[in-house]
PDB file of C-alpha atoms in Angstrom:
ATOM      1  CA  UNK A  26    -220.505  -5.507-180.775  1.00 78.00           C
ATOM      2  CA  UNK A  27    -222.923  -8.183-182.003  1.00 83.00           C
ATOM      3  CA  UNK A  28    -225.932  -8.767-179.810  1.00 90.00           C
ATOM      4  CA  UNK A  29    -229.063 -10.852-179.588  1.00 94.00           C
ATOM      5  CA  UNK A  30    -232.210  -8.859-180.190  1.00 95.00           C
ATOM      6  CA  UNK A  31    -235.784  -9.706-179.257  1.00 96.00           C
ATOM      7  CA  UNK A  32    -239.132  -8.309-180.294  1.00 96.00           C
ATOM      8  CA  UNK A  33    -241.465  -7.183-178.942  1.00 96.00           C
ATOM      9  CA  UNK A  34    -240.144  -6.010-175.600  1.00 94.00           C
ATOM     10  CA  UNK A  35    -243.609  -6.422-174.087  1.00 96.00           C
ATOM     11  CA  UNK A  36    -246.524  -8.476-175.362  1.00 97.00           C
ATOM     12  CA  UNK A  37    -249.981  -8.465-173.828  1.00 97.00           C
ATOM     13  CA  UNK A  38    -252.436 -11.115-174.943  1.00 97.00           C
ATOM     14  CA  UNK A  39    -255.705 -12.706-173.954  1.00 97.00           C
ATOM     15  CA  UNK A  40    -255.791 -16.231-172.573  1.00 97.00           C
ATOM     16  CA  UNK A  41    -256.203 -18.755-175.365  1.00 97.00           C
ATOM     17  CA  UNK A  42    -254.579 -16.580-178.009  1.00 97.00           C
ATOM     18  CA  UNK A  43    -251.480 -17.527-179.953  1.00 97.00           C
ATOM     19  CA  UNK A  44    -248.314 -15.490-179.547  1.00 98.00           C
ATOM     20  CA  UNK A  45    -245.035 -15.512-181.422  1.00 97.00           C
ATOM     21  CA  UNK A  46    -241.937 -14.181-179.752  1.00 98.00           C
ATOM     22  CA  UNK A  47    -239.125 -13.261-182.084  1.00 97.00           C
ATOM     23  CA  UNK A  48    -235.387 -13.328-181.684  1.00 97.00           C
ATOM     24  CA  UNK A  49    -232.476 -12.497-183.949  1.00 97.00           C
ATOM     25  CA  UNK A  50    -229.428 -14.423-182.695  1.00 96.00           C
ATOM     26  CA  UNK A  51    -225.851 -13.399-183.368  1.00 94.00           C
ATOM     27  CA  UNK A  52    -225.162 -14.151-187.009  1.00 91.00           C
ATOM     28  CA  UNK A  53    -222.398 -16.790-186.761  1.00 89.00           C
ATOM     29  CA  UNK A  54    -223.969 -18.651-183.855  1.00 92.00           C
ATOM     30  CA  UNK A  55    -225.241 -22.173-184.341  1.00 90.00           C
ATOM     31  CA  UNK A  56    -227.026 -23.015-181.078  1.00 91.00           C
ATOM     32  CA  UNK A  57    -230.204 -21.265-180.011  1.00 94.00           C
ATOM     33  CA  UNK A  58    -232.123 -21.316-176.765  1.00 95.00           C
ATOM     34  CA  UNK A  59    -235.243 -20.083-175.083  1.00 97.00           C
ATOM     35  CA  UNK A  60    -235.474 -19.556-171.341  1.00 97.00           C
ATOM     36  CA  UNK A  61    -238.201 -18.028-169.251  1.00 96.00           C
ATOM     37  CA  UNK A  62    -238.399 -16.310-165.886  1.00 92.00           C
ATOM     38  CA  UNK A  63    -241.688 -16.097-164.067  1.00 92.00           C
ATOM     39  CA  UNK A  64    -241.750 -13.036-161.812  1.00 88.00           C
ATOM     40  CA  UNK A  65    -239.870 -13.754-158.603  1.00 82.00           C
ATOM     41  CA  UNK A  66    -238.636 -17.158-159.761  1.00 86.00           C
ATOM     42  CA  UNK A  67    -235.476 -18.496-161.320  1.00 88.00           C
ATOM     43  CA  UNK A  68    -234.583 -18.463-164.985  1.00 92.00           C
ATOM     44  CA  UNK A  69    -235.729 -21.802-166.457  1.00 94.00           C
ATOM     45  CA  UNK A  70    -234.526 -23.581-169.580  1.00 94.00           C
ATOM     46  CA  UNK A  71    -237.226 -24.238-172.166  1.00 96.00           C
ATOM     47  CA  UNK A  72    -235.565 -25.533-175.299  1.00 95.00           C
ATOM     48  CA  UNK A  73    -232.351 -25.715-177.286  1.00 92.00           C
ATOM     49  CA  UNK A  74    -232.168 -25.818-181.070  1.00 93.00           C
ATOM     50  CA  UNK A  75    -229.343 -26.851-183.348  1.00 90.00           C
ATOM     51  CA  UNK A  76    -229.098 -27.808-186.979  1.00 89.00           C
ATOM     52  CA  UNK A  77    -232.764 -26.999-187.531  1.00 91.00           C
ATOM     53  CA  UNK A  78    -234.083 -29.290-184.878  1.00 92.00           C
ATOM     54  CA  UNK A  79    -234.745 -29.349-181.166  1.00 93.00           C
ATOM     55  CA  UNK A  80    -231.780 -30.833-179.325  1.00 90.00           C
ATOM     56  CA  UNK A  81    -233.279 -30.732-175.847  1.00 90.00           C
ATOM     57  CA  UNK A  82    -236.475 -29.511-174.233  1.00 92.00           C
ATOM     58  CA  UNK A  83    -237.696 -29.243-170.700  1.00 92.00           C
ATOM     59  CA  UNK A  84    -240.910 -30.596-169.257  1.00 92.00           C
ATOM     60  CA  UNK A  85    -242.313 -27.079-169.476  1.00 93.00           C
ATOM     61  CA  UNK A  86    -242.001 -27.186-173.265  1.00 95.00           C
ATOM     62  CA  UNK A  87    -245.193 -29.096-173.991  1.00 93.00           C
ATOM     63  CA  UNK A  88    -247.257 -29.355-177.162  1.00 94.00           C
ATOM     64  CA  UNK A  89    -248.394 -25.755-176.788  1.00 95.00           C
ATOM     65  CA  UNK A  90    -244.877 -24.563-177.533  1.00 97.00           C
ATOM     66  CA  UNK A  91    -242.941 -24.702-180.771  1.00 97.00           C
ATOM     67  CA  UNK A  92    -239.777 -23.148-182.136  1.00 97.00           C
ATOM     68  CA  UNK A  93    -238.725 -22.341-185.629  1.00 95.00           C
ATOM     69  CA  UNK A  94    -235.875 -20.786-187.535  1.00 93.00           C
ATOM     70  CA  UNK A  95    -237.839 -19.699-190.566  1.00 87.00           C
ATOM     71  CA  UNK A  96    -235.275 -17.790-192.575  1.00 87.00           C
ATOM     72  CA  UNK A  97    -231.731 -18.281-191.293  1.00 80.00           C
ATOM     73  CA  UNK A  98    -231.740 -15.152-189.181  1.00 88.00           C
ATOM     74  CA  UNK A  99    -234.834 -15.241-186.979  1.00 94.00           C
ATOM     75  CA  UNK A 100    -235.569 -17.721-184.215  1.00 96.00           C
ATOM     76  CA  UNK A 101    -239.131 -17.787-182.956  1.00 97.00           C
ATOM     77  CA  UNK A 102    -241.028 -19.224-180.023  1.00 98.00           C
ATOM     78  CA  UNK A 103    -244.726 -19.835-180.569  1.00 97.00           C
ATOM     79  CA  UNK A 104    -247.222 -20.476-177.826  1.00 97.00           C
ATOM     80  CA  UNK A 105    -250.368 -21.839-179.448  1.00 96.00           C
ATOM     81  CA  UNK A 106    -252.957 -21.193-176.771  1.00 94.00           C
ATOM     82  CA  UNK A 107    -251.665 -19.043-173.972  1.00 96.00           C
ATOM     83  CA  UNK A 108    -252.499 -19.669-170.345  1.00 96.00           C
ATOM     84  CA  UNK A 109    -252.303 -17.308-167.420  1.00 97.00           C
ATOM     85  CA  UNK A 110    -249.281 -19.193-166.110  1.00 95.00           C
ATOM     86  CA  UNK A 111    -247.373 -18.454-169.327  1.00 97.00           C
ATOM     87  CA  UNK A 112    -246.950 -14.872-168.121  1.00 97.00           C
ATOM     88  CA  UNK A 113    -243.195 -14.453-167.755  1.00 97.00           C
ATOM     89  CA  UNK A 114    -240.087 -12.858-169.205  1.00 95.00           C
ATOM     90  CA  UNK A 115    -238.839 -14.928-172.124  1.00 97.00           C
ATOM     91  CA  UNK A 116    -235.147 -14.794-172.982  1.00 96.00           C
ATOM     92  CA  UNK A 117    -233.563 -15.910-176.210  1.00 97.00           C
ATOM     93  CA  UNK A 118    -229.899 -16.885-176.228  1.00 95.00           C
ATOM     94  CA  UNK A 119    -227.399 -18.073-178.795  1.00 94.00           C
ATOM     95  CA  UNK A 120    -223.922 -19.557-178.786  1.00 91.00           C
ATOM     96  CA  UNK A 121    -221.242 -20.570-181.240  1.00 87.00           C
ATOM     97  CA  UNK A 122    -220.984 -24.045-179.752  1.00 79.00           C
ATOM     98  CA  UNK A 123    -222.145 -26.059-176.803  1.00 72.00           C
ATOM     99  CA  UNK A 124    -220.316 -27.256-173.701  1.00 62.00           C
ATOM    100  CA  UNK A 125    -217.005 -25.544-173.169  1.00 57.00           C
ATOM    101  CA  UNK A 126    -217.306 -23.460-176.310  1.00 57.00           C
ATOM    102  CA  UNK A 127    -220.842 -22.500-175.542  1.00 72.00           C
ATOM    103  CA  UNK A 128    -220.866 -19.088-173.928  1.00 83.00           C
ATOM    104  CA  UNK A 129    -224.467 -18.082-174.331  1.00 90.00           C
ATOM    105  CA  UNK A 130    -225.338 -14.533-175.274  1.00 91.00           C
ATOM    106  CA  UNK A 131    -228.750 -13.429-174.069  1.00 93.00           C
ATOM    107  CA  UNK A 132    -231.220 -11.004-175.505  1.00 93.00           C
ATOM    108  CA  UNK A 133    -232.998  -8.364-173.400  1.00 91.00           C
ATOM    109  CA  UNK A 134    -236.135 -10.474-173.104  1.00 94.00           C
ATOM    110  CA  UNK A 135    -239.805 -10.209-174.011  1.00 96.00           C
ATOM    111  CA  UNK A 136    -242.220  -9.699-171.164  1.00 96.00           C
ATOM    112  CA  UNK A 137    -245.362 -11.706-171.917  1.00 98.00           C
ATOM    113  CA  UNK A 138    -248.508 -10.831-169.999  1.00 97.00           C
ATOM    114  CA  UNK A 139    -251.501 -13.131-170.404  1.00 97.00           C
ATOM    115  CA  UNK A 140    -254.814 -11.671-169.244  1.00 96.00           C
TER     116      UNK A 140
ATOM    117  CA  UNK B  19    -229.570 -34.001-161.927  1.00 75.00           C
ATOM    118  CA  UNK B  20    -227.916 -30.643-161.627  1.00 80.00           C
ATOM    119  CA  UNK B  21    -229.050 -27.797-159.430  1.00 88.00           C
ATOM    120  CA  UNK B  22    -227.847 -24.442-158.160  1.00 93.00           C
ATOM    121  CA  UNK B  23    -228.542 -22.708-154.880  1.00 95.00           C
ATOM    122  CA  UNK B  24    -227.791 -19.065-154.289  1.00 96.00           C
ATOM    123  CA  UNK B  25    -227.798 -18.152-150.629  1.00 92.00           C
ATOM    124  CA  UNK B  26    -229.403 -14.785-150.041  1.00 90.00           C
ATOM    125  CA  UNK B  27    -231.891 -13.336-152.465  1.00 92.00           C
ATOM    126  CA  UNK B  28    -230.824  -9.820-151.484  1.00 95.00           C
ATOM    127  CA  UNK B  29    -227.365  -8.612-150.491  1.00 97.00           C
ATOM    128  CA  UNK B  30    -226.648  -5.044-149.465  1.00 97.00           C
ATOM    129  CA  UNK B  31    -223.152  -3.581-149.188  1.00 97.00           C
ATOM    130  CA  UNK B  32    -221.679  -0.125-148.856  1.00 97.00           C
ATOM    131  CA  UNK B  33    -219.730   1.381-151.714  1.00 97.00           C
ATOM    132  CA  UNK B  34    -216.110   0.286-151.386  1.00 97.00           C
ATOM    133  CA  UNK B  35    -216.942  -2.790-149.323  1.00 97.00           C
ATOM    134  CA  UNK B  36    -216.302  -6.405-150.239  1.00 97.00           C
ATOM    135  CA  UNK B  37    -218.948  -8.110-152.347  1.00 98.00           C
ATOM    136  CA  UNK B  38    -219.584 -11.806-151.689  1.00 98.00           C
ATOM    137  CA  UNK B  39    -222.383 -13.612-153.473  1.00 98.00           C
ATOM    138  CA  UNK B  40    -222.747 -17.279-152.646  1.00 97.00           C
ATOM    139  CA  UNK B  41    -223.435 -20.129-155.023  1.00 97.00           C
ATOM    140  CA  UNK B  42    -223.505 -23.841-154.341  1.00 96.00           C
ATOM    141  CA  UNK B  43    -224.137 -26.438-156.989  1.00 94.00           C
ATOM    142  CA  UNK B  44    -225.044 -30.063-157.261  1.00 90.00           C
ATOM    143  CA  UNK B  45    -223.786 -32.088-160.195  1.00 83.00           C
ATOM    144  CA  UNK B  46    -223.048 -35.748-160.766  1.00 77.00           C
ATOM    145  CA  UNK B  47    -220.533 -34.881-163.496  1.00 78.00           C
ATOM    146  CA  UNK B  48    -217.756 -32.279-163.568  1.00 80.00           C
ATOM    147  CA  UNK B  49    -219.577 -28.970-163.840  1.00 85.00           C
ATOM    148  CA  UNK B  50    -219.100 -25.914-165.914  1.00 89.00           C
ATOM    149  CA  UNK B  51    -220.065 -22.906-163.811  1.00 92.00           C
ATOM    150  CA  UNK B  52    -221.096 -19.408-164.773  1.00 93.00           C
ATOM    151  CA  UNK B  53    -222.021 -16.105-163.235  1.00 96.00           C
ATOM    152  CA  UNK B  54    -224.333 -13.817-165.175  1.00 95.00           C
ATOM    153  CA  UNK B  55    -225.375 -10.266-164.324  1.00 95.00           C
ATOM    154  CA  UNK B  56    -228.637  -8.620-165.291  1.00 91.00           C
ATOM    155  CA  UNK B  57    -229.016  -4.863-165.213  1.00 89.00           C
ATOM    156  CA  UNK B  58    -232.520  -3.391-165.261  1.00 83.00           C
ATOM    157  CA  UNK B  59    -234.297  -3.876-168.577  1.00 76.00           C
ATOM    158  CA  UNK B  60    -231.358  -5.716-170.069  1.00 81.00           C
ATOM    159  CA  UNK B  61    -230.493  -9.304-170.878  1.00 83.00           C
ATOM    160  CA  UNK B  62    -228.139 -11.569-168.989  1.00 89.00           C
ATOM    161  CA  UNK B  63    -224.466 -10.757-169.460  1.00 91.00           C
ATOM    162  CA  UNK B  64    -221.704 -13.251-168.732  1.00 91.00           C
ATOM    163  CA  UNK B  65    -219.414 -12.115-165.908  1.00 95.00           C
ATOM    164  CA  UNK B  66    -217.138 -15.136-165.777  1.00 94.00           C
ATOM    165  CA  UNK B  67    -217.025 -18.882-166.222  1.00 92.00           C
ATOM    166  CA  UNK B  68    -215.200 -21.947-164.987  1.00 91.00           C
ATOM    167  CA  UNK B  69    -214.788 -24.938-167.278  1.00 86.00           C
ATOM    168  CA  UNK B  70    -211.488 -26.642-166.450  1.00 83.00           C
ATOM    169  CA  UNK B  71    -208.041 -25.614-165.282  1.00 86.00           C
ATOM    170  CA  UNK B  72    -207.368 -22.810-162.821  1.00 89.00           C
ATOM    171  CA  UNK B  73    -210.002 -22.776-160.107  1.00 90.00           C
ATOM    172  CA  UNK B  74    -209.802 -19.022-159.539  1.00 95.00           C
ATOM    173  CA  UNK B  75    -211.336 -17.281-162.486  1.00 95.00           C
ATOM    174  CA  UNK B  76    -211.387 -13.586-163.185  1.00 96.00           C
ATOM    175  CA  UNK B  77    -214.165 -11.865-165.006  1.00 95.00           C
ATOM    176  CA  UNK B  78    -215.255  -8.473-166.144  1.00 94.00           C
ATOM    177  CA  UNK B  79    -215.693  -5.426-163.915  1.00 93.00           C
ATOM    178  CA  UNK B  80    -213.249  -6.698-161.273  1.00 96.00           C
ATOM    179  CA  UNK B  81    -215.253  -9.770-160.286  1.00 97.00           C
ATOM    180  CA  UNK B  82    -213.734 -13.155-159.623  1.00 97.00           C
ATOM    181  CA  UNK B  83    -214.937 -16.542-158.440  1.00 97.00           C
ATOM    182  CA  UNK B  84    -213.287 -19.634-157.086  1.00 96.00           C
ATOM    183  CA  UNK B  85    -214.373 -23.163-157.886  1.00 95.00           C
ATOM    184  CA  UNK B  86    -214.120 -25.311-154.760  1.00 95.00           C
ATOM    185  CA  UNK B  87    -214.982 -28.892-155.571  1.00 92.00           C
ATOM    186  CA  UNK B  88    -214.787 -30.047-151.952  1.00 93.00           C
ATOM    187  CA  UNK B  89    -217.371 -27.449-150.961  1.00 94.00           C
ATOM    188  CA  UNK B  90    -219.362 -27.644-154.227  1.00 94.00           C
ATOM    189  CA  UNK B  91    -219.207 -23.871-154.295  1.00 96.00           C
ATOM    190  CA  UNK B  92    -218.539 -21.107-156.802  1.00 97.00           C
ATOM    191  CA  UNK B  93    -218.837 -17.888-154.830  1.00 98.00           C
ATOM    192  CA  UNK B  94    -218.521 -14.538-156.579  1.00 98.00           C
ATOM    193  CA  UNK B  95    -216.406 -11.788-155.038  1.00 98.00           C
ATOM    194  CA  UNK B  96    -215.279  -8.270-155.727  1.00 98.00           C
ATOM    195  CA  UNK B  97    -212.907  -6.471-153.364  1.00 97.00           C
ATOM    196  CA  UNK B  98    -214.559  -3.067-153.597  1.00 97.00           C
ATOM    197  CA  UNK B  99    -218.164  -2.482-154.584  1.00 97.00           C
ATOM    198  CA  UNK B 100    -219.110   0.303-156.946  1.00 96.00           C
ATOM    199  CA  UNK B 101    -222.521   1.871-157.311  1.00 96.00           C
ATOM    200  CA  UNK B 102    -222.681   0.557-160.868  1.00 95.00           C
ATOM    201  CA  UNK B 103    -222.501  -3.031-159.541  1.00 96.00           C
ATOM    202  CA  UNK B 104    -226.100  -2.833-158.355  1.00 96.00           C
ATOM    203  CA  UNK B 105    -227.885  -5.497-160.361  1.00 96.00           C
ATOM    204  CA  UNK B 106    -229.183  -9.050-160.203  1.00 94.00           C
ATOM    205  CA  UNK B 107    -226.642 -11.844-160.305  1.00 97.00           C
ATOM    206  CA  UNK B 108    -227.291 -15.392-161.425  1.00 96.00           C
ATOM    207  CA  UNK B 109    -225.150 -18.458-160.920  1.00 96.00           C
ATOM    208  CA  UNK B 110    -225.608 -21.250-163.481  1.00 94.00           C
ATOM    209  CA  UNK B 111    -224.282 -24.714-164.189  1.00 90.00           C
ATOM    210  CA  UNK B 112    -223.977 -26.992-167.153  1.00 83.00           C
ATOM    211  CA  UNK B 113    -221.556 -29.790-167.881  1.00 67.00           C
ATOM    212  CA  UNK B 114    -218.959 -30.643-170.459  1.00 59.00           C
ATOM    213  CA  UNK B 115    -220.698 -33.661-171.882  1.00 61.00           C
ATOM    214  CA  UNK B 116    -223.845 -31.692-172.541  1.00 61.00           C
ATOM    215  CA  UNK B 117    -224.467 -31.543-176.250  1.00 66.00           C
ATOM    216  CA  UNK B 118    -227.048 -28.852-175.824  1.00 72.00           C
ATOM    217  CA  UNK B 119    -225.447 -26.385-173.426  1.00 80.00           C
ATOM    218  CA  UNK B 120    -228.572 -26.189-171.322  1.00 86.00           C
ATOM    219  CA  UNK B 121    -227.975 -23.883-168.348  1.00 90.00           C
ATOM    220  CA  UNK B 122    -229.471 -24.517-164.930  1.00 91.00           C
ATOM    221  CA  UNK B 123    -229.823 -21.263-163.011  1.00 94.00           C
ATOM    222  CA  UNK B 124    -229.993 -20.362-159.361  1.00 95.00           C
ATOM    223  CA  UNK B 125    -232.688 -18.103-157.964  1.00 93.00           C
ATOM    224  CA  UNK B 126    -230.629 -14.979-158.380  1.00 94.00           C
ATOM    225  CA  UNK B 127    -229.246 -12.481-155.875  1.00 96.00           C
ATOM    226  CA  UNK B 128    -230.066  -8.806-156.009  1.00 96.00           C
ATOM    227  CA  UNK B 129    -227.057  -6.706-155.048  1.00 97.00           C
ATOM    228  CA  UNK B 130    -227.745  -3.307-153.560  1.00 97.00           C
ATOM    229  CA  UNK B 131    -224.845  -0.873-153.172  1.00 97.00           C
ATOM    230  CA  UNK B 132    -225.329   1.945-150.682  1.00 96.00           C
ATOM    231  CA  UNK B 133    -223.410   5.201-150.960  1.00 94.00           C
TER     232      UNK B 133
END
């Protein structure tokens, strides 16, 4: 069964460093998402991506964040200068469509720890 | 704006007992509602969804949920709990006119099943 994969499973970085979280969505999916979950809090939407551009982003997704689909299979989230409060589990998701057709399939997550 | 409230961050039931996980939503437009389950060290897996039509929806693993517009609720039930149901459960909402499929999640409910 096709699945969304994410690497690495755990990333530890120093404050101020850049990190890139990688995701491989399901191959025929067209919509891509990043969510995050700070420990003990709810899963929060960060950004959605369709047709090689951001379709919606939350207020969390500031200039420190960027997304890219560099090669037609990977979908990446870059945090330019990490802060302590960026420590969280980051989930990638993908779907065939949006709205009614948009069942989102989630990856296992990357746990980011910023020291 | 849309929001989701899950009553009870932890629910404990005995094996074989009824499972009831509560979810209330707020939405100014007709909602699409979802329940996701997260097993340890895994991603979010869709249990069931309501978009339109029949208000009682059946999902995987014997779970079902009923959309009650008058109560703005979408509670998740299972007649008989199994040990393998122990996990975290998330209720989420989006809406049909969303072009991005952004999901708004509740806080999550951890289900413990006692032997």
